[in-house]
Coordinates of C-alpha atoms in Angstrom, one line a residue:
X603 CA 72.2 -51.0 -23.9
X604 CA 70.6 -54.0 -22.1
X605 CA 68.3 -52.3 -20.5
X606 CA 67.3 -50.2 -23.7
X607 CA 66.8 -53.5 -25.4
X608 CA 64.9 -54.9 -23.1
X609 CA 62.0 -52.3 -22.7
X610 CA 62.1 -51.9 -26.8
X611 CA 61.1 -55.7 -26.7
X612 CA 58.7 -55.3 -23.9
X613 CA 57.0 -52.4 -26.0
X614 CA 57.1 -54.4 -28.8
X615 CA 55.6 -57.3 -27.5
X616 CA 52.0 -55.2 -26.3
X617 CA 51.4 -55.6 -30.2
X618 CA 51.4 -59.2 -29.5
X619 CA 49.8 -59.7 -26.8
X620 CA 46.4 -61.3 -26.7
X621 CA 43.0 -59.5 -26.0
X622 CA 39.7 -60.3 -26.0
X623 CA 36.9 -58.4 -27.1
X624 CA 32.9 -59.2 -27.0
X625 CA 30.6 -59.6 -29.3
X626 CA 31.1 -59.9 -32.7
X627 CA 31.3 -57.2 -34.3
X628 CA 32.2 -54.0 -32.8
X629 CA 33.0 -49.9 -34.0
X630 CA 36.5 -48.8 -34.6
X631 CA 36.3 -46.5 -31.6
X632 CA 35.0 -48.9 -29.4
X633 CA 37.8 -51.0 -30.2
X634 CA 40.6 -48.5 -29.4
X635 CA 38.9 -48.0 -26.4
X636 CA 38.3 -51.4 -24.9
X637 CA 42.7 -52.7 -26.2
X638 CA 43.4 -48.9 -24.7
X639 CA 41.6 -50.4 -21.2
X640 CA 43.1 -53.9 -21.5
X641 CA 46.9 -53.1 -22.2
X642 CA 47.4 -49.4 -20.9
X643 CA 48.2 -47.9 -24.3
X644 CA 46.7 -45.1 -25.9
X645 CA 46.5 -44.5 -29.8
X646 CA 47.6 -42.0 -32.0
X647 CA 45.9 -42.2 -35.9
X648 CA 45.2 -40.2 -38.6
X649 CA 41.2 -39.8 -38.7
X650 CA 41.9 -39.7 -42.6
X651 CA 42.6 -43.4 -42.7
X652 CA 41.2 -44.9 -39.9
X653 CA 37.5 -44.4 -39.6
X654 CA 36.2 -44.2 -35.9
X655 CA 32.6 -45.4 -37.0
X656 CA 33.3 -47.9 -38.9
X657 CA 32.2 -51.3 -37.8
X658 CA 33.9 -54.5 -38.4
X659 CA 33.9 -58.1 -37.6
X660 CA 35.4 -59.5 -34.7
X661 CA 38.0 -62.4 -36.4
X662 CA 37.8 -64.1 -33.1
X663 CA 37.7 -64.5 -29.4
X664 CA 41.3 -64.3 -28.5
X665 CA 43.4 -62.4 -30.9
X666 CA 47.0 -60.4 -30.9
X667 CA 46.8 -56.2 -30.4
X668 CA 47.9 -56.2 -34.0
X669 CA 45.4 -59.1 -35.5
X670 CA 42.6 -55.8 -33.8
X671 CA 44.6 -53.4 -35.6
X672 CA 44.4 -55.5 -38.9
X673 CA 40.6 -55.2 -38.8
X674 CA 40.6 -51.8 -37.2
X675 CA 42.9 -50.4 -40.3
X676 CA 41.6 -52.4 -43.3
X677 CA 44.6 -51.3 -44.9
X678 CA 47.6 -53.3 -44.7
X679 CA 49.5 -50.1 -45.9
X680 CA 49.0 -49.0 -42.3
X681 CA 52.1 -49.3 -40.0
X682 CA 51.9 -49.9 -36.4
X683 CA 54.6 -48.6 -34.5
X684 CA 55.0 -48.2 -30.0
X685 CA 56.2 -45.5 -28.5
X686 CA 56.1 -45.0 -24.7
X687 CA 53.0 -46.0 -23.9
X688 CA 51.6 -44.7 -27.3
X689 CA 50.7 -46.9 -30.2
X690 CA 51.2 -45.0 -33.0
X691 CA 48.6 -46.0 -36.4
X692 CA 50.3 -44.4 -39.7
X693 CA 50.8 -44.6 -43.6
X694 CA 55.1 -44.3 -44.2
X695 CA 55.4 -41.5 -46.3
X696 CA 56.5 -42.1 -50.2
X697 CA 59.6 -42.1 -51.1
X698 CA 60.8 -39.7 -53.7
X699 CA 61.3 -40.3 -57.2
X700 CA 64.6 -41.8 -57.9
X701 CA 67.3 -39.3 -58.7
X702 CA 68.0 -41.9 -62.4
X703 CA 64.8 -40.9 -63.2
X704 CA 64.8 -37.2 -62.9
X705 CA 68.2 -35.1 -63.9
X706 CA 67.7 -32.6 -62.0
X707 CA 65.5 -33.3 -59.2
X708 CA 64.1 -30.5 -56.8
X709 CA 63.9 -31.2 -53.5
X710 CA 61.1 -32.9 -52.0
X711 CA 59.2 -31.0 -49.3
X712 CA 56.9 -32.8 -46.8
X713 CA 54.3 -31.8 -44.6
X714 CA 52.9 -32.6 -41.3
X715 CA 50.2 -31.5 -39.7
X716 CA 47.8 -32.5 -36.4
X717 CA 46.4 -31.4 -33.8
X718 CA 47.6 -31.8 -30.1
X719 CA 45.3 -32.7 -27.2
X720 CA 45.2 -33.6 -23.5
X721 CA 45.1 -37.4 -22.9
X722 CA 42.4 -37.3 -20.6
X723 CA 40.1 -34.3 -21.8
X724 CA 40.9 -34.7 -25.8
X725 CA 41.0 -30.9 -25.0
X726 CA 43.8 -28.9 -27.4
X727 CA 46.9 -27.5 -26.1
X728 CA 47.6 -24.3 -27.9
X729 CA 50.6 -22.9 -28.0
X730 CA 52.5 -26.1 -27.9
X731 CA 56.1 -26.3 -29.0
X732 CA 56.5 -28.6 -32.4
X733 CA 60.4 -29.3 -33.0
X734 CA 62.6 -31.9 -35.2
X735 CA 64.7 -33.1 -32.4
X736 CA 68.3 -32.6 -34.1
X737 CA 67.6 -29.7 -36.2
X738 CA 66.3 -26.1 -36.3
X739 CA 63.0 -26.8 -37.5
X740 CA 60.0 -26.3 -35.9
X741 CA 56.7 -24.2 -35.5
X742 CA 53.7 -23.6 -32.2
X743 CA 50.3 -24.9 -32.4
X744 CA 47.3 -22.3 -32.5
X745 CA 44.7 -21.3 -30.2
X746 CA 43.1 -24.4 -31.4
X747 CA 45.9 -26.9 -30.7
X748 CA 46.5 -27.3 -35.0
X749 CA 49.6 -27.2 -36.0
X750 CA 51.9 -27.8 -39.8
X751 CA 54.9 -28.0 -40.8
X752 CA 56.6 -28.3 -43.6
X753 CA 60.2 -30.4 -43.8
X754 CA 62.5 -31.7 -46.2
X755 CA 63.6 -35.3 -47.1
X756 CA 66.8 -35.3 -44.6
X757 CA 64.3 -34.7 -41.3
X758 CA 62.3 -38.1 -42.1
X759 CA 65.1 -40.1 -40.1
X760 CA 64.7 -37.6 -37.6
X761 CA 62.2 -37.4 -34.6
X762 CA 59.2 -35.2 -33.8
X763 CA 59.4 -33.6 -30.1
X764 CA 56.1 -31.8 -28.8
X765 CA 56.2 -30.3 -25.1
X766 CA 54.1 -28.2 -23.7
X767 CA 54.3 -27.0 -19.7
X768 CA 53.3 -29.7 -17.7
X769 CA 52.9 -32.5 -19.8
X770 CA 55.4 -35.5 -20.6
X771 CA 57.3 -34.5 -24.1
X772 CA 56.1 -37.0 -26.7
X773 CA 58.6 -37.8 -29.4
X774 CA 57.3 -39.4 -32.6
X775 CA 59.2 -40.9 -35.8
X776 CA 58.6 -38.0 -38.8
X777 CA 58.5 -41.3 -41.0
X778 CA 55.3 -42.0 -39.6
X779 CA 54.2 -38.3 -40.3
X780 CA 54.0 -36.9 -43.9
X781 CA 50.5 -37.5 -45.1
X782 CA 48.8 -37.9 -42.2
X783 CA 47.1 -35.8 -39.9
X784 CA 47.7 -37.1 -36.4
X785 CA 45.5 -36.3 -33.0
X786 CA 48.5 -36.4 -31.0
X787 CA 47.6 -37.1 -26.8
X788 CA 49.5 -35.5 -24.1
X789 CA 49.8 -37.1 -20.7
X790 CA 50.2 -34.7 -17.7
X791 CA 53.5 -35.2 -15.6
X792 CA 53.1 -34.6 -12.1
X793 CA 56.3 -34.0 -9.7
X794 CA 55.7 -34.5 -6.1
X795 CA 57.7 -31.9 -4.2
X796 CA 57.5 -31.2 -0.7
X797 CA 56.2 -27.7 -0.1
X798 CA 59.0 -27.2 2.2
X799 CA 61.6 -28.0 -0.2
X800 CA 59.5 -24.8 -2.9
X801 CA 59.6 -22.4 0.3
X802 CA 63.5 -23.2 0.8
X803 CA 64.3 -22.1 -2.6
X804 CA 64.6 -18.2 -3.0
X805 CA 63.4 -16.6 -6.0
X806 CA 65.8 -13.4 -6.2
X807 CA 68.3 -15.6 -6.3
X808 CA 67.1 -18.4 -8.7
X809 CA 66.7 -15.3 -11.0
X810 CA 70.1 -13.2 -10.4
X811 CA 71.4 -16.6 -11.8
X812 CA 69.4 -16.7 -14.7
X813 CA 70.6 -12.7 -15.7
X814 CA 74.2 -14.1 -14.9
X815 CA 73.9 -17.2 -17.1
X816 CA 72.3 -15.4 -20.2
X817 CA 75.6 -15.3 -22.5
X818 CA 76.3 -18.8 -21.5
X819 CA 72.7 -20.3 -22.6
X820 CA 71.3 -17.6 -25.5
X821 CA 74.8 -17.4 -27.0
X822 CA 77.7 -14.9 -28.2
X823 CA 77.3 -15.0 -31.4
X824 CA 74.7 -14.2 -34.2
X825 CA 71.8 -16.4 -35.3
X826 CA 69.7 -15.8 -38.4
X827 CA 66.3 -17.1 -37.6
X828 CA 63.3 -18.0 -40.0
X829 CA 59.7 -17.3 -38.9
X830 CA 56.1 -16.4 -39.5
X831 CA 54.6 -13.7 -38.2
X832 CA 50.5 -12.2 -37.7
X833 CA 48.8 -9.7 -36.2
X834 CA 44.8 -9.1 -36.5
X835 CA 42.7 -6.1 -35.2
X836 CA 39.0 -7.9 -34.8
X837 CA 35.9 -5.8 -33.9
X838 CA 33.2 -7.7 -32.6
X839 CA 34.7 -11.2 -33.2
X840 CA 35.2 -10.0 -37.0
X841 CA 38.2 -9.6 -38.3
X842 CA 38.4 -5.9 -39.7
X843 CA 42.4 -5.8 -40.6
X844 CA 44.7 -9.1 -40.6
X845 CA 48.3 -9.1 -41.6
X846 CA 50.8 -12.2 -42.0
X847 CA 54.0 -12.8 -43.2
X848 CA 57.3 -14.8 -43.5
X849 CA 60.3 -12.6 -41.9
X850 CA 64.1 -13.1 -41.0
X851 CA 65.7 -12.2 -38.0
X852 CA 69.3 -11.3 -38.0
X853 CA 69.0 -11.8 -34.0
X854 CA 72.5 -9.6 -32.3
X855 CA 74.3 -11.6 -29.3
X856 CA 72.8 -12.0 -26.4
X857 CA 75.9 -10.8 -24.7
X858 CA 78.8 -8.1 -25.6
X859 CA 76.8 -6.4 -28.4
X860 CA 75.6 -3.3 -29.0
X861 CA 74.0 -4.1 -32.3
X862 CA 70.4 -4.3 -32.4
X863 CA 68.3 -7.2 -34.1
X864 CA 66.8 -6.7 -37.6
X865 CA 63.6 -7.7 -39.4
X866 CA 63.6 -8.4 -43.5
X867 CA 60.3 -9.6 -44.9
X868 CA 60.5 -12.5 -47.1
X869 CA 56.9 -12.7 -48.2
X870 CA 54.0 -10.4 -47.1
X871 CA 50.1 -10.5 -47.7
X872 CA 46.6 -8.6 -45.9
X873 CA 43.4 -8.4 -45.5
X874 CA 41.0 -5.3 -44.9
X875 CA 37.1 -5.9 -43.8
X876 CA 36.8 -2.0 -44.1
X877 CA 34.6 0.0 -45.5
X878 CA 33.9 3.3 -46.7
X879 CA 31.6 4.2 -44.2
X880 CA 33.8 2.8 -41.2
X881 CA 34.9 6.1 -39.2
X882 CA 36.6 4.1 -37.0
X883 CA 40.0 2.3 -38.0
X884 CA 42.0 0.6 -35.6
X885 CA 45.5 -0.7 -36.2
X886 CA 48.0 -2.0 -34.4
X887 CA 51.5 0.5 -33.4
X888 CA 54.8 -1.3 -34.5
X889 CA 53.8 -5.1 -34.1
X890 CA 56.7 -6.0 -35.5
X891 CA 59.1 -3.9 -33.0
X892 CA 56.8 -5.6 -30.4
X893 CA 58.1 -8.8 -31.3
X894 CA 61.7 -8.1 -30.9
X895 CA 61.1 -6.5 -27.4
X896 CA 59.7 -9.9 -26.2
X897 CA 62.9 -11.6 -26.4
X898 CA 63.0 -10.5 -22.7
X899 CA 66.4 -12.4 -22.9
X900 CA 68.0 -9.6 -25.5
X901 CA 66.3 -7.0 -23.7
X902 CA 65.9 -7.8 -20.5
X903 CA 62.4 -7.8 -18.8
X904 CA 61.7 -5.3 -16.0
X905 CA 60.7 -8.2 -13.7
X906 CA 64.2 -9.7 -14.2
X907 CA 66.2 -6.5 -14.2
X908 CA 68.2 -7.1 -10.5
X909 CA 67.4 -3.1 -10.5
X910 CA 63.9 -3.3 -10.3
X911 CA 63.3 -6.2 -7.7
X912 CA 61.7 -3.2 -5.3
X913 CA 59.2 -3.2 -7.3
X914 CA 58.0 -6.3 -7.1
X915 CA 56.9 -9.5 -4.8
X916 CA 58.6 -12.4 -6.1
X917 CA 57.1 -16.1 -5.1
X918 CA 58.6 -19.7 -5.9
X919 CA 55.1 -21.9 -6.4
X920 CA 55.6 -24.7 -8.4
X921 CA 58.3 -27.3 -10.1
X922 CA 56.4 -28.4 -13.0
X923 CA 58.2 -30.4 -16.0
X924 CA 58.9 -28.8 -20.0
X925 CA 60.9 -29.6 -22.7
X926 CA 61.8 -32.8 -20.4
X927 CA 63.3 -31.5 -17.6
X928 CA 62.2 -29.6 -14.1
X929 CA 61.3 -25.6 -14.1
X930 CA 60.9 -23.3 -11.0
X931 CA 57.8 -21.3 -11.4
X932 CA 58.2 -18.1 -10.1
X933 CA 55.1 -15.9 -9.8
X934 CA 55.8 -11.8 -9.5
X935 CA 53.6 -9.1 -9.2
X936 CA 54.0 -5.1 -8.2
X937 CA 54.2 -4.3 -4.8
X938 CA 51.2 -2.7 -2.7
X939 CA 52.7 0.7 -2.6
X940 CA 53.0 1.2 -6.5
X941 CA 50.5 2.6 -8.4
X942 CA 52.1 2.8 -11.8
X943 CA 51.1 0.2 -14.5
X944 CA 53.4 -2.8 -14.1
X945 CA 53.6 -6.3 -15.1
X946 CA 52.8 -9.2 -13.1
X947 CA 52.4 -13.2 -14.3
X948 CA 54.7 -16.1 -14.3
X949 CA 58.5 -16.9 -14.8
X950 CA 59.4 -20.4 -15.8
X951 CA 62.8 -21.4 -15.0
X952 CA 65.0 -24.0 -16.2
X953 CA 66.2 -25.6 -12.4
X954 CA 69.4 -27.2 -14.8
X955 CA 70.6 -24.5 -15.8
X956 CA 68.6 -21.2 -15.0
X957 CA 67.8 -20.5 -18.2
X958 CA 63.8 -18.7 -18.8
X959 CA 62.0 -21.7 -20.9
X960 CA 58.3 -19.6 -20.7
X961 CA 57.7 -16.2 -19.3
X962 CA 53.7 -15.8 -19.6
X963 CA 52.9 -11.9 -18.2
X964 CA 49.8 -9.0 -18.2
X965 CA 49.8 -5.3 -17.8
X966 CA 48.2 -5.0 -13.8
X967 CA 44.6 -5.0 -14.7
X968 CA 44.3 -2.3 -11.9
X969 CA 46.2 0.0 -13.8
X970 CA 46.2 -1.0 -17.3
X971 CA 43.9 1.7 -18.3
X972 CA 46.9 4.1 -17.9
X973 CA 48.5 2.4 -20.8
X974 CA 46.2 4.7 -22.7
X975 CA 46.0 4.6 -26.9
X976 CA 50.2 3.4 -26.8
X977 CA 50.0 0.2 -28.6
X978 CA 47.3 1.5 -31.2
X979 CA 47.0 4.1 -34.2
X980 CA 45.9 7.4 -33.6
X981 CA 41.9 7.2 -33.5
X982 CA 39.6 9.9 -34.8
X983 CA 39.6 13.0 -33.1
X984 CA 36.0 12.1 -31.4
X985 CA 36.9 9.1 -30.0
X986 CA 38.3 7.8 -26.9
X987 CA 39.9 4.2 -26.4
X988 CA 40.2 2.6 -23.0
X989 CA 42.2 -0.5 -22.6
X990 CA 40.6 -3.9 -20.9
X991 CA 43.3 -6.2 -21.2
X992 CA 47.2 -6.8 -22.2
X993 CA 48.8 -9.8 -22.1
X994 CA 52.1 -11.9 -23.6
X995 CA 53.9 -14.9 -23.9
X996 CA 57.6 -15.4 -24.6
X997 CA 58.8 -19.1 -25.2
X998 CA 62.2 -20.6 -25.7
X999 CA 63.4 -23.9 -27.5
X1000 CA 66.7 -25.4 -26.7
X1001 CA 68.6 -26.6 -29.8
X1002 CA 72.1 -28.3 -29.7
X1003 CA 72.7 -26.4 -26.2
X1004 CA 71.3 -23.0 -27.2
X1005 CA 68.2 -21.4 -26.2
X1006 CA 66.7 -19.8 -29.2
X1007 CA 63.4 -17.9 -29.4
X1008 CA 60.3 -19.8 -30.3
X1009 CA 56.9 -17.8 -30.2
X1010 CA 56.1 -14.5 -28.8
X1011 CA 52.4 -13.4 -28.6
X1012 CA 50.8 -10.3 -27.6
X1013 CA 46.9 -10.1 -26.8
X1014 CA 45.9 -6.5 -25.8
X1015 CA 41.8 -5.8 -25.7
X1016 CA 40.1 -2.0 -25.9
X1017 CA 37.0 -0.4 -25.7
X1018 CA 36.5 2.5 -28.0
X1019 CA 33.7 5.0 -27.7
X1020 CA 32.6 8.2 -29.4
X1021 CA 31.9 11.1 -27.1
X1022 CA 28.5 11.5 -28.8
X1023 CA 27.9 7.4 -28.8
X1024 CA 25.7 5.9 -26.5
X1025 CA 27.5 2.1 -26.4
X1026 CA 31.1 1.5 -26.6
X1027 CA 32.8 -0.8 -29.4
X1028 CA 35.1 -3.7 -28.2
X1029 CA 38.2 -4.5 -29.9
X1030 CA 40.3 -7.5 -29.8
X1031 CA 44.0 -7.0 -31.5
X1032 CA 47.1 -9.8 -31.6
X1033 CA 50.4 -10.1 -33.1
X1034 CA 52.2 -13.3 -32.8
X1035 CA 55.7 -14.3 -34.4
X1036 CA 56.4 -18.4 -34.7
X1037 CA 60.0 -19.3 -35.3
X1038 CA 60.0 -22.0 -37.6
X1039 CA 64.0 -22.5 -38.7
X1040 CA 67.6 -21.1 -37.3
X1041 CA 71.1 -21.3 -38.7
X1042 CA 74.2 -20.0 -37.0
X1043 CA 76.8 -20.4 -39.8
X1044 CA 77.9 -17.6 -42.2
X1045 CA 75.1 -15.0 -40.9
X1046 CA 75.7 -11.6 -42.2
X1047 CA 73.4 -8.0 -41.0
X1048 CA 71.0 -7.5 -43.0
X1049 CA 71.4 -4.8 -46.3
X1050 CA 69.9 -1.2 -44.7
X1051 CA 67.1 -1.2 -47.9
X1052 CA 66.3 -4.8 -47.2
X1053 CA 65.2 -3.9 -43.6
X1054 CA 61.6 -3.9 -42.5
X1055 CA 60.1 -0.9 -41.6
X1056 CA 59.4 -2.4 -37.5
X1057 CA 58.2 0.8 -36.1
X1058 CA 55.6 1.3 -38.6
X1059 CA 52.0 0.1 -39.1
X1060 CA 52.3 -3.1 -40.8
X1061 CA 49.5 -3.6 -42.6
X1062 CA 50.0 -0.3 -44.2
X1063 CA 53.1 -1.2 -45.6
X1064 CA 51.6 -4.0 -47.3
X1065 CA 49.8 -3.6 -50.7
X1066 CA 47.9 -6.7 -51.6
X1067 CA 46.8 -10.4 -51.2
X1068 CA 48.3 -13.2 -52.9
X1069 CA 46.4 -16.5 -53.1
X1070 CA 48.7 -19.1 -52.8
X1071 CA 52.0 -17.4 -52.3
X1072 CA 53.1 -19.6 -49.5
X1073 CA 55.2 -22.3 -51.4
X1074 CA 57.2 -23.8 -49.3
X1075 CA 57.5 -21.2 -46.4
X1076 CA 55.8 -22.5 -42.9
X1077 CA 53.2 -20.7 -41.7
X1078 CA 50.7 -21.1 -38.7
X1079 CA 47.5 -22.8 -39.3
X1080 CA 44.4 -20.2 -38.7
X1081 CA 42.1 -20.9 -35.9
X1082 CA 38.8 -22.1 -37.2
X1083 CA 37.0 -19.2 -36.6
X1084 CA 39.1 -17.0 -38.4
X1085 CA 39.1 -18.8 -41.6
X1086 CA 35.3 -19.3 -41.4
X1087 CA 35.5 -15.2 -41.0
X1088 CA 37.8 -14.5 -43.7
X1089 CA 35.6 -17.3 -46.1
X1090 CA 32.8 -14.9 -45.2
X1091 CA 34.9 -12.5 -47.2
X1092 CA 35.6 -14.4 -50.2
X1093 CA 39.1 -14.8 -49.6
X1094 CA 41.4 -17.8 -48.6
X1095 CA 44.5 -17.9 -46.3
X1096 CA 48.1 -20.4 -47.2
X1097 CA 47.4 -23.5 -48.4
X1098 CA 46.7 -26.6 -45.6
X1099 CA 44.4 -29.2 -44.8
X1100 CA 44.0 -32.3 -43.5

């Protein structure tokens, strides 16, 4: 406790300290900058209320860290509070309307939203994990490193965890969320470890341990998760079909069951950039079956399958930190001799307690083009397709000791071409599935007539577009350049903004 108390006061006291800046008058930015250089902290702030261009007047020659924030903010509704080395700039959220005041109040949903960058490049980090430390709740950023969320009253005591491979998690008050969209800056963790400690380790057996310790760390028992799923089929960089939706999972034990997992959609919408004279349709085979088959944990992957280890060349090359503690990377790839198209990429490994945080994986380029027209709709009888690339991404979130599934992508690229066409069309498909709640308690399977249809084309079984029918439910935030497409077409995705 002592120790505790002592670095919160020494955190504390950086607001405190004195600085001096030149001159005397100075931009926002500038500002930042020159305390950043001075004390060693960096700063987090919503761009909505403080102003980066803005010039002010310098009060004086010496002043506090948080006599510079005065001036910076210009708003003495902003809050100033340290975290780490991170000085976090913030308007508290409101509190709800007293419960004397209302009869029957509804409850009050909050959302947060930012983006999340590297420290040092300001570059985004897609794909990070977003989580409310003591609960179930939590979403991935997109290709563009934005991210929302939406929350209710009880997770504002609660703490925002972000971690992405690599980096030093950053864990931020939600009280200092709601309302403000926050660049948040992730520093890089680096772990010196002697190369001859990474050669002593062997990979078969860092990975026979993982298989054994499945039941222990995924669970025995059921767990009904909440998520959002997408998939998009784009032909030259414009989207021609894109689906979303917000699904539960009735997801079976990892261990002693034979039942399989389930899909129900909740809420369901598309979009189709078709036209009449379009002879060629391309749509994604069973995205939503895809998704379940990337819990390589439920089903195990080939690459971990003890059975298929001739197969492949295993290789330990890095300890790297996620989710706040150490991970065995173990890289794998087909061996010489086999020709058939396997998968090859990167394992990463909980050294704790073996369990697979990340597995990030691709068809063998070399032979991908035997995967043929599987993942896609039959094409027209003319036309031949030829596939370029296909790659996927299963991630894991620990929550009050259990792993639990947290994003699974899939991005597979084609060429198609007409036998009587001169030039080939390129396509660009994804499906992607965000987990953004669990619950354990009093989960039931799934009604048969309330099942999803996960072995069908999705966006056929979908029958319109609905404006604004996201409520409540979480959804991912589209990339830029797919909402600038889809504007192109007159037509608008879930609520969100900054």
């Amino acid at each position: 406790m002592l120790v505790l108390s002592l670095q919160s006061l020494a955190q504390e006291s950086v607001l405190d300290s004195q600085v001096k800046l030149a001159g005397t008058s100075t931009r926002v930015s500038r500002a930042l900058s020159e305390v950043s250089r001075l004390t060693g902290y960096l700063f987090t702030y919503d761009s909505q209320i403080i102003d980066a261009e803005r010039t002010f007047v310098i009060p004086g020659e010496d002043m506090t860290v948080r006599e510079i924030l005065d001036s910076v903010s210009g708003d003495p509704a902003v809050r100033y509070s340290v975290i780490g080395r991170h000085i976090i700039l913030y308007r508290e959220a409101l509190s709800p309307p007293s419960a004397d005041t209302l009869p029957e109040p509804l409850p009050v949903i909050y959302s947060i939203s930012g983006k999340i960058t590297d420290a040092e490049t300001s570059e985004p980090l897609h794909y990070a994990t977003i989580g409310i430390s003591n609960r179930g709740r939590g979403t991935v950023t997109n290709f563009n490193g934005d991210f929302i969320l939406r929350i209710s009253e009880e997770c504002l005591a609660d703490t925002l965890s972000v971690s992405y491979v690599g980096y030093i998690n950053r864990r931020i008050p939600v009280r200092s969320l709601p309302g403000n969209y926050m660049t948040i800056s992730m520093d890089r963790d680096f772990i010196p470890i002697p190369e001859i400690i990474i050669r002593a380790q062997d990979p078969l057996l860092i990975i026979r341990k993982t298989v054994s310790s499945v039941a222990s760390n995924y669970g025995t028992t059921p767990a009904l998760l909440t998520g959002f799923y997408r998939e998009g089929v784009y032909r030259k960089k414009e989207p021609q079909i894109y689906s979303e939706a917000v699904v539960q999972i009735y997801k079976s034990p990892y261990a002693r069951s034979l039942q399989n997992d389930q899909i129900k959609v909740l809420r369901s919408r598309k979009i189709e950039n078709l036209e009449v004279k379009d002879t060629l349709a391309v749509r994604l085979k069973a995205g939503l079956s895809a998704t379940l088959s990337l819990d390589g944990m439920r089903h195990l992957f080939d690459f971990l399958d003890p059975e298929s280890f001739n197969s492949y060349q295993y290789h330990l090359t890095d300890i790297v930190t996620i989710d706040d503690q150490s991970a065995f990377v173990i890289s794998f790839k087909q061996k010489d001799w086999i020709t058939e198209p396997l998968m090859q990429g990167d394992i990463y490994i909980s050294v704790d307690d073996f369990s697979v945080i990340l597995a990030e994986f691709e068809v063998n380029p070399l032979y991908v083009d035997q995967t043929g027209e599987s993942f896609i709709s039959r094409l027209p009888r003319d036309y031949s397709m030829k596939p370029e690339y296909v790659r996927y991404r299963a991630r894991y979130r620990n929550a009050d000791g259990r792993y639990y599934l947290a994003h699974v992508r899939g991005d597979l690229g084609f060429l198609a071409r007409g036998k009587k066409k001169l030039f080939s069309s390129r396509f660009n498909i994804f499906f992607e599935l965000a987990i953004t709640d669990y619950r354990t308690d009093n989960v039931v399977r799934f009604d048969h007539e309330e099942l999803a249809p996960v072995y069908s084309i999705f966006s056929q079984t979908i029958y319109g577009y609905d404006a604004g029918f996201w409520k409540d439910f979480d959804f991912l935030k589209p990339e830029e350049d797919l909402v600038e497409a889809l504007e192109r077409l007159n037509v608008r995705l879930g609520e969100f903004g900054r």
